[in-house]
PDB file of C-alpha atoms in Angstrom:
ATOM      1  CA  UNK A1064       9.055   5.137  -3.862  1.00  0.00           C
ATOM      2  CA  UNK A1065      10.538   3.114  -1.057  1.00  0.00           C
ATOM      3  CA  UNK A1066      11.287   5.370   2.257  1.00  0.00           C
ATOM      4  CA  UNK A1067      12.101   4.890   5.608  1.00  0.00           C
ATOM      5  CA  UNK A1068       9.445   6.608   7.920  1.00  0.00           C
ATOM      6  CA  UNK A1069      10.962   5.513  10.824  1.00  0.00           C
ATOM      7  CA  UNK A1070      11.242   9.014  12.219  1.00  0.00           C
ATOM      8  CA  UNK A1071       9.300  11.899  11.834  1.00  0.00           C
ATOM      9  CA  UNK A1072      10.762  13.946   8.951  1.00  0.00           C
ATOM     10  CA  UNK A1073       9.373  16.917   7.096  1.00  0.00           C
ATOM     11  CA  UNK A1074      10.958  16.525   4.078  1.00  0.00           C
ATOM     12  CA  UNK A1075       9.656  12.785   4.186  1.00  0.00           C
ATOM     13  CA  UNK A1076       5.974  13.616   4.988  1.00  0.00           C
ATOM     14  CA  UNK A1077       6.170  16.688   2.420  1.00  0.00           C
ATOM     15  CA  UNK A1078       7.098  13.964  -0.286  1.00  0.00           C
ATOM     16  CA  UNK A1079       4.491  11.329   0.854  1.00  0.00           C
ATOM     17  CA  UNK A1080       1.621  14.079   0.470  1.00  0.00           C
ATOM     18  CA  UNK A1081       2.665  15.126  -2.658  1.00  0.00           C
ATOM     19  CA  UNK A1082       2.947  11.855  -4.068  1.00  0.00           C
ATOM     20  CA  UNK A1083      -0.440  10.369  -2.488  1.00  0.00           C
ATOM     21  CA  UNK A1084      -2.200  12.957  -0.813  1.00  0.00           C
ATOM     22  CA  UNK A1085      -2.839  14.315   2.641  1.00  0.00           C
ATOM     23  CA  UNK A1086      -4.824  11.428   4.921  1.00  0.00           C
ATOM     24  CA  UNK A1087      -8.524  11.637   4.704  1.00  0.00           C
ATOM     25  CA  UNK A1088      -9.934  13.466   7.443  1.00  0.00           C
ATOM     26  CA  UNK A1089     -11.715  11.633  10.183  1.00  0.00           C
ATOM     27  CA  UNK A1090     -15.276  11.858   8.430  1.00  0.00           C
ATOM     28  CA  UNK A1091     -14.339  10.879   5.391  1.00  0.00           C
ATOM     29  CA  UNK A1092     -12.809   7.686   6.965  1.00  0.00           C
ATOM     30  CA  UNK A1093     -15.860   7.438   8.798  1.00  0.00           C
ATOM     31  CA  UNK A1094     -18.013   7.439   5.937  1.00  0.00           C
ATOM     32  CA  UNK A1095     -16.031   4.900   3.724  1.00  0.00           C
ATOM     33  CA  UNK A1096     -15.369   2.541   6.678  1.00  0.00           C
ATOM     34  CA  UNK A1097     -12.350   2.764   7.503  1.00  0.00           C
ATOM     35  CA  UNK A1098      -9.049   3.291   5.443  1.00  0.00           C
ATOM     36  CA  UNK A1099      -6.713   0.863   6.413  1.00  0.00           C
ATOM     37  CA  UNK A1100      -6.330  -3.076   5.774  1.00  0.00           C
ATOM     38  CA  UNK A1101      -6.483  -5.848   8.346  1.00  0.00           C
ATOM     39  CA  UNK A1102      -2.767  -7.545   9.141  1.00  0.00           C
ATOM     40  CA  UNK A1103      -1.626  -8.761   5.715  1.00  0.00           C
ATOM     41  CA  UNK A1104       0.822 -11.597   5.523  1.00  0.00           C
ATOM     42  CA  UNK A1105       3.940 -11.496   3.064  1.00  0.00           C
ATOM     43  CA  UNK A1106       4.566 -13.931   0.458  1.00  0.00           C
ATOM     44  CA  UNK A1107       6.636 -12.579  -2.222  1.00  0.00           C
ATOM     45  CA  UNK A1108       8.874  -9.237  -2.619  1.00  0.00           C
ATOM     46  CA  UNK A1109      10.710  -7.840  -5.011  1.00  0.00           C
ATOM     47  CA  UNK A1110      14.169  -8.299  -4.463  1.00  0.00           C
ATOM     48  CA  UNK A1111      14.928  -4.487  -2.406  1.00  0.00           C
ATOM     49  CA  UNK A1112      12.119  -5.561   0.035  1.00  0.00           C
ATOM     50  CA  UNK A1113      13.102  -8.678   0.804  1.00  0.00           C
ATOM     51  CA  UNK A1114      16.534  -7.593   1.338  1.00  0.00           C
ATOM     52  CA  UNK A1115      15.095  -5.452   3.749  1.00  0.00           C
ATOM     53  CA  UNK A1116      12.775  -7.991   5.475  1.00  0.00           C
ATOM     54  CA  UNK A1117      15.474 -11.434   6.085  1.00  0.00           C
ATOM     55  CA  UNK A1118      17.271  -8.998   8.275  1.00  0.00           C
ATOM     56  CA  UNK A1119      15.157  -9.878  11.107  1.00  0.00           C
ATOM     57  CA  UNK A1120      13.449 -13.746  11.767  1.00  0.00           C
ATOM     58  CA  UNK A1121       9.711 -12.428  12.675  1.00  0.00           C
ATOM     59  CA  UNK A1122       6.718 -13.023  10.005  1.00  0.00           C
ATOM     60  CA  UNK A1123       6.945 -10.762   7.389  1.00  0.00           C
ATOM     61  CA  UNK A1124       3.735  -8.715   7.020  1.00  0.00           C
ATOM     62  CA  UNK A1125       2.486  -5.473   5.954  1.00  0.00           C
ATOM     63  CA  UNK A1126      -0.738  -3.679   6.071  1.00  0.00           C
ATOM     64  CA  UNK A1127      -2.078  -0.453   3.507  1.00  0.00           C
ATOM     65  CA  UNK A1128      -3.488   2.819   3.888  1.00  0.00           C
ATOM     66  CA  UNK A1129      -5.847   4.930   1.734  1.00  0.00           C
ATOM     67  CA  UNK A1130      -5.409   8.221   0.598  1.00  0.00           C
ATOM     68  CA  UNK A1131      -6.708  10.503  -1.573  1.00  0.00           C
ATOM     69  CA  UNK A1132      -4.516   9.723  -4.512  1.00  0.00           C
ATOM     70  CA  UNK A1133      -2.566   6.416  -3.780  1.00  0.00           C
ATOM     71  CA  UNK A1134      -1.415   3.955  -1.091  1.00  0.00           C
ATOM     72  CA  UNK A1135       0.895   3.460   1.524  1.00  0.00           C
ATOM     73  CA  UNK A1136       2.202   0.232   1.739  1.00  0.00           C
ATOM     74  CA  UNK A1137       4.217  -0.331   5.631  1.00  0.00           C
ATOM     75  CA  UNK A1138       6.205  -3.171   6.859  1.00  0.00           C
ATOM     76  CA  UNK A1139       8.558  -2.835   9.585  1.00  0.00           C
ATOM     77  CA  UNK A1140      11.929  -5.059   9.766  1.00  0.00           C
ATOM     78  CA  UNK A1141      14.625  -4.613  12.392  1.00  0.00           C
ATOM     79  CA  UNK A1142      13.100  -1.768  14.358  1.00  0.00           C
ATOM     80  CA  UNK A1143      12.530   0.920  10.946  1.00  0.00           C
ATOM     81  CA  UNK A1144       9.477   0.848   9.998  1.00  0.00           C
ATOM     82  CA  UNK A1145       9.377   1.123   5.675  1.00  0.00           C
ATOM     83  CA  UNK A1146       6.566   2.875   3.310  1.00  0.00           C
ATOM     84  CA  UNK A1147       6.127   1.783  -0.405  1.00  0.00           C
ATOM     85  CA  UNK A1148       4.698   5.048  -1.835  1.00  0.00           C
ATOM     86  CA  UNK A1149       2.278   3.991  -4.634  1.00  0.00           C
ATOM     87  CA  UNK A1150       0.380   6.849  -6.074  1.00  0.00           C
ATOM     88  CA  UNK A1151      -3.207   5.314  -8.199  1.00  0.00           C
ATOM     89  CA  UNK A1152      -1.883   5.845 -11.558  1.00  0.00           C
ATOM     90  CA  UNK A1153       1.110   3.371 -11.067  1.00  0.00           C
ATOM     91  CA  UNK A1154      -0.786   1.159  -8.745  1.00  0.00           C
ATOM     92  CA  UNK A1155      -1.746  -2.263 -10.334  1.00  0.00           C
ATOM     93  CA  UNK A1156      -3.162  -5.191  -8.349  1.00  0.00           C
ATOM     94  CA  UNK A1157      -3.579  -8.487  -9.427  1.00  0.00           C
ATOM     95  CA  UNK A1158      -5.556 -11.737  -8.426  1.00  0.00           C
ATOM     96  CA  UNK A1159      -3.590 -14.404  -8.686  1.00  0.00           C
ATOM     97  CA  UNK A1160      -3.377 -17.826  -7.071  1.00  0.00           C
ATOM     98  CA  UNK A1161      -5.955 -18.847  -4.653  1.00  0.00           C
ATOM     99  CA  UNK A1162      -5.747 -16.437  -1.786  1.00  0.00           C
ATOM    100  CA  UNK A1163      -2.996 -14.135  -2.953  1.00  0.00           C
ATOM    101  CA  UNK A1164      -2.836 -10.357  -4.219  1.00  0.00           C
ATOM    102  CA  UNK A1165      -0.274  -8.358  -5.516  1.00  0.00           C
ATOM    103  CA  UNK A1166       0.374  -5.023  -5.288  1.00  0.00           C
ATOM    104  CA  UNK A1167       2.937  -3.524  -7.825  1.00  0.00           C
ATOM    105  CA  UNK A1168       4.753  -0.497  -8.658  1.00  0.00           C
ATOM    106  CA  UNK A1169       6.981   0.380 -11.743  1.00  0.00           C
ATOM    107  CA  UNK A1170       9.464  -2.694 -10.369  1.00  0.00           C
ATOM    108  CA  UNK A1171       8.716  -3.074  -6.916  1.00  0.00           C
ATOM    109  CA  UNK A1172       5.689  -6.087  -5.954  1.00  0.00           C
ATOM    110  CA  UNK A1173       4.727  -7.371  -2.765  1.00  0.00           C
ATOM    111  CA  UNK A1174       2.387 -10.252  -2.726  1.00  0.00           C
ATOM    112  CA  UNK A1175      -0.057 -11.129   0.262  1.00  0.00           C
ATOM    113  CA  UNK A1176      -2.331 -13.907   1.185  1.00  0.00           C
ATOM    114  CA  UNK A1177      -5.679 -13.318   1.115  1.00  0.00           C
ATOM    115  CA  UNK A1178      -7.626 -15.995   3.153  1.00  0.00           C
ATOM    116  CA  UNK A1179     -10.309 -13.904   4.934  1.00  0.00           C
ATOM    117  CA  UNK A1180     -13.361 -12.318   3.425  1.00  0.00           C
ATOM    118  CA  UNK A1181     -12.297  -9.288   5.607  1.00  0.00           C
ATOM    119  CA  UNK A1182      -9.104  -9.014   3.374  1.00  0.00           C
ATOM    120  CA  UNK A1183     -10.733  -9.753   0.124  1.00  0.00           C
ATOM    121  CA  UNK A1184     -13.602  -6.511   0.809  1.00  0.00           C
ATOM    122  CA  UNK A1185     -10.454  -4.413   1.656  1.00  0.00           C
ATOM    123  CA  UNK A1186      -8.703  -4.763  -1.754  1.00  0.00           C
ATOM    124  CA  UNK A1187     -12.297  -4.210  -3.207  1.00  0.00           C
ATOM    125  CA  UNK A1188     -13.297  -1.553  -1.503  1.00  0.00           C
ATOM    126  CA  UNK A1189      -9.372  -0.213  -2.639  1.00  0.00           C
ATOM    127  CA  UNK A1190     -10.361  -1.042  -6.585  1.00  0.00           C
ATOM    128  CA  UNK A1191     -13.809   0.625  -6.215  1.00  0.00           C
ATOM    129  CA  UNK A1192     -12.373   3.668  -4.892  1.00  0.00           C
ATOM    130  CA  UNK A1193      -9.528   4.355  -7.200  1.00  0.00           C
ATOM    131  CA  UNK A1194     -12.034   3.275 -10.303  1.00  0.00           C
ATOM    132  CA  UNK A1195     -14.513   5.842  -8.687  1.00  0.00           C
ATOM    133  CA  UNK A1196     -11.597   8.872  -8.149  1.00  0.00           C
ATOM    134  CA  UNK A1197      -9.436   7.781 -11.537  1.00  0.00           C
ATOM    135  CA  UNK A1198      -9.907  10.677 -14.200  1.00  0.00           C
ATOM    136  CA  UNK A1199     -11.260   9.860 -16.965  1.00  0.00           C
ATOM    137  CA  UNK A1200      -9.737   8.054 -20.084  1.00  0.00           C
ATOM    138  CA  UNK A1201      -9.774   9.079 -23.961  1.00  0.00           C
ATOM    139  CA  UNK A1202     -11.619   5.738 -24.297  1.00  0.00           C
ATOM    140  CA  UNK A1203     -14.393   7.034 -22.034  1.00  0.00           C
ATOM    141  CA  UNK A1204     -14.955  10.364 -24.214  1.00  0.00           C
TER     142      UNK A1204
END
């Protein structure tokens, strides 16, 4: 889900938490290290965020937060800032080329260069949690 959480709107935050969670309080983000991701430059979008991002020349880039269930993926263009919902269960991230990730939902994808080690523990410490907190498939019975 694609929002604008430019302002601060109940109805908005009542949907985020529902869809990903409330945020970890501050001891749980103290005990995992932190939550969110360094700076993370924009390659690729799907074609509603990029719509979004050529309305404004700076360098597209983006950074995620942790919750309990899910992600929040925010990039700002103009002067809104934007959320990409993605609860774990529709979250997929891929390794592709040399330093790049991407992060998809249903059809919505934004790809990000990865070329710091600080970047590349982020996204694992991202895969180990939501392997660690997924429930657990028929396969696994």
């Amino acid at each position: 889900m694609l929002l604008n959480v430019s302002y601060n709107d109940k109805k908005i935050s009542h949907k985020i938490d529902a869809e990903v969670g409330k945020p970890f309080t501050l001891k749980e983000r103290f005990n995992m290290g932190g939550i969110g991701s360094p700076k993370l430059f924009i390659t690729e979008t799907s074609i509603e965020i990029q719509n979004l991002l050529i309305l404004d020349n700076n360098r597209n880039s983006c950074n995620v937060e942790m919750r309990p269930k899910g992600i929040i993926v925010r990039f700002r263009s103009l002067l809104e800032t934007y959320a990409l919902v993605i609860p774990y269960y529709k979250l997929n991230i891929y390794k592709g080329d040399l330093a790049i990730y991407s992060i998809y939902r249903d059809h919505y994808f934004i790809k990000v260069a990865s070329d710091t080690k600080a970047i590349q523990k982020y996204f694992r410490k991202l895969l180990d949690y939501k392997a660690d907190n997924a429930p657990t498939s028929i396969e696994d019975l």
